[in-house]
XYZ file of C-alpha atoms in Angstrom:
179
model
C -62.315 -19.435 12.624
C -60.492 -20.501 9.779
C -57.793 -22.797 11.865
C -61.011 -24.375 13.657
C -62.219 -25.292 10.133
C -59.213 -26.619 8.952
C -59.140 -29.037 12.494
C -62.319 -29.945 11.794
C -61.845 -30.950 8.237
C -58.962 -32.823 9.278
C -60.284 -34.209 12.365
C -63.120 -35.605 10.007
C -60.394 -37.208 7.373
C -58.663 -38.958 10.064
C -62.292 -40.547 11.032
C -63.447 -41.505 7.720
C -59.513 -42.902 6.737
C -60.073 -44.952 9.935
C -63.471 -45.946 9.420
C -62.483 -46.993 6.072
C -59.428 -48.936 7.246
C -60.916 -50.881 10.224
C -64.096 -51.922 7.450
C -61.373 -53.461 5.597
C -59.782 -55.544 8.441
C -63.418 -56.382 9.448
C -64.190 -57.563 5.981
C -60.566 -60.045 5.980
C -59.903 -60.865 8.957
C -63.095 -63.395 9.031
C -62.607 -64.982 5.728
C -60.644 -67.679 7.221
C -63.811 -68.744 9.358
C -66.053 -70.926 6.982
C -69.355 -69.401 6.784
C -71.342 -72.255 8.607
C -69.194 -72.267 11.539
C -69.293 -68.193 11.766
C -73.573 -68.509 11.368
C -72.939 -71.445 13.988
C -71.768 -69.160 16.609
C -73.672 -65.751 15.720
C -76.520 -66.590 17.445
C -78.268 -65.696 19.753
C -77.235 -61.562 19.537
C -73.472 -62.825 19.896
C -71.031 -61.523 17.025
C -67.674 -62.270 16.375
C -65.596 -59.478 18.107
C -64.501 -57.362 14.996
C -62.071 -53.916 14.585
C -65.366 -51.614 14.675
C -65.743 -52.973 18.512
C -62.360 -52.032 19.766
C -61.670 -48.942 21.798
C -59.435 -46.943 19.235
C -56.552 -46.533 21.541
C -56.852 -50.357 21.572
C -56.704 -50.852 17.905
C -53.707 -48.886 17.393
C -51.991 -51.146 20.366
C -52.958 -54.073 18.224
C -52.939 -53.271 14.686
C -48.800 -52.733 15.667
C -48.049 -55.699 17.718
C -50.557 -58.044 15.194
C -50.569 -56.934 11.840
C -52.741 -58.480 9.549
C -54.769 -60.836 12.412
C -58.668 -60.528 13.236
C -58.862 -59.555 17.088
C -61.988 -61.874 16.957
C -60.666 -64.757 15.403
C -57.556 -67.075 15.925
C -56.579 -70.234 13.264
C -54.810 -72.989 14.243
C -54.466 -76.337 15.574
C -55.375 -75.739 19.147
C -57.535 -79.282 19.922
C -55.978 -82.789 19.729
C -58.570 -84.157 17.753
C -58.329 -82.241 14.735
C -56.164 -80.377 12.093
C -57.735 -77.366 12.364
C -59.839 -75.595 14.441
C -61.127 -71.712 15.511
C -60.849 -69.691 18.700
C -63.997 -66.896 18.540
C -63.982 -63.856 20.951
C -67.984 -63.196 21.033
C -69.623 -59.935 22.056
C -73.371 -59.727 22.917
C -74.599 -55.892 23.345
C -75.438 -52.320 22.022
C -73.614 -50.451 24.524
C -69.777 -50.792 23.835
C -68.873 -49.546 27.701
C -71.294 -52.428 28.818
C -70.749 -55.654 26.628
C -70.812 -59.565 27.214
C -67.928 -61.497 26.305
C -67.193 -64.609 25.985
C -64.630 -67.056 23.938
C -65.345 -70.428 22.179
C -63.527 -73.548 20.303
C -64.806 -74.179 17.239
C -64.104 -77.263 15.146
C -66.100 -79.578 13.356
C -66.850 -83.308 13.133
C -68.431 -85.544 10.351
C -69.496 -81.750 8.688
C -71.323 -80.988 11.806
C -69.839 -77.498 13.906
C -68.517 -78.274 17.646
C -68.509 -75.362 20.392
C -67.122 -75.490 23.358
C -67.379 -72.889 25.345
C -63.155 -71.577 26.459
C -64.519 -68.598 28.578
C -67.538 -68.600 30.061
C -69.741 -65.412 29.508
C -68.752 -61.869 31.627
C -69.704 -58.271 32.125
C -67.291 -56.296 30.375
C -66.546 -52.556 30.091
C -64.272 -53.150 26.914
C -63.611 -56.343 25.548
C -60.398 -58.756 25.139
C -58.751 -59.740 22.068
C -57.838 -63.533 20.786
C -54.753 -64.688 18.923
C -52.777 -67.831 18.504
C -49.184 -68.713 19.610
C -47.179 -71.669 18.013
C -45.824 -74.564 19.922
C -43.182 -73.936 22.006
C -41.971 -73.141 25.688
C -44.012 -70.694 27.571
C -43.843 -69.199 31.017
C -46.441 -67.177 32.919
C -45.899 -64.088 35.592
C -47.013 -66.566 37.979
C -43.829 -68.543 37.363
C -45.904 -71.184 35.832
C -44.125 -73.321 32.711
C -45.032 -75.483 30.006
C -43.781 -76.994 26.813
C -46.993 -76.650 24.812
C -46.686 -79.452 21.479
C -50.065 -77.762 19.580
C -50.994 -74.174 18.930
C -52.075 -72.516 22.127
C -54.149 -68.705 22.161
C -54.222 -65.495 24.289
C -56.778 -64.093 25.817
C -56.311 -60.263 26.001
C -57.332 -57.340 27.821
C -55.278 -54.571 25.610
C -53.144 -52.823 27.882
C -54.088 -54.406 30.975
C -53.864 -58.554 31.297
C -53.947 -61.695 29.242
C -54.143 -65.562 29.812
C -52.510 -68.150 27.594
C -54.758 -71.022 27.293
C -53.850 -74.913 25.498
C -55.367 -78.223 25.478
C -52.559 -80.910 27.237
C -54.123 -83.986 26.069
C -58.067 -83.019 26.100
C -57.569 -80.891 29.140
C -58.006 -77.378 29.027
C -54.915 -75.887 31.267
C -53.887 -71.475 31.261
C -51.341 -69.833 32.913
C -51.460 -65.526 32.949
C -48.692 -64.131 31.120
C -49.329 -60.352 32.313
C -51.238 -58.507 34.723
């Protein structure tokens, strides 16, 4: 009795030390979105993909190979036409085994917020992760190459598969880099 106690209470530390944790990295990783483009896109019963909506096996996948970056939200200069500009993963759902996904540009022009939709909205059963990759050669499984000149962002299924995308001129072009 007393060693099922004693899992118990631990079991229950280990939650709350994670709970607290993950409401930390929720809370910083979007504070490099301005607030007008993050109200721009949660709309509509989308949210930004955040740590609380990540299976915990995938958390602890990312949190080691991405320290410090939001799964939701990549910075960078991904579009030709501007300095800087926001890939969102967007989740629209209650149940977390049955979510919608999708993944948008965000940049803005004369003040105003631009979206264009990267991914179009899907069915998911758990749902992919965003981050940014600087300039640089890239190759995909597919044998696939390019020399990419801007920032360019993943599109990740932890654990499973993930597509590179970039802009060549205004052209959206991807290439899978694992299956």
């Amino acid at each position: 009795m007393k060693m099922k106690l004693t899992n118990l209470i631990r079991g229950a530390v280990v939650a709350v030390l994670f709970s607290v944790s993950a409401h930390a990295g929720a809370e910083d990783c979007l504070s490099g979105l301005p607030d007008s483009l993050r109200s721009a896109v949660e709309q509509d019963q989308w949210k930004i993909l955040s740590p609380f909506d990540i299976p915990s096996a995938d958390w602890k996948l990312w949190k080691n190979a991405h320290q410090g970056q939001c799964p939701g939200v990549a910075v960078g200069n991904f579009f030709p036409k501007t300095d800087s500009s926001f890939i969102v993963a967007l989740i629209q759902g209650e149940d977390p085994k049955n979510l919608l996904e999708k993944v948008v540009l965000l940049t803005q022009k004369k003040g105003q917020p631009i979206i264009e939709i990267i991914v179009n909205p899907v069915q998911v059963t758990s749902p992919s992760l965003v981050w940014k990759l600087p300039p640089g050669h890239y190759a995909g499984v597919d044998g696939k190459r390019a020399m990419i000149s801007r920032d360019s962002f993943i599109f990740e299924k932890v654990a499973s598969s993930a597509t590179q995308y970039y802009y060549q001129g205004s052209k959206l072009q991807s290439f899978i880099i694992s299956n």
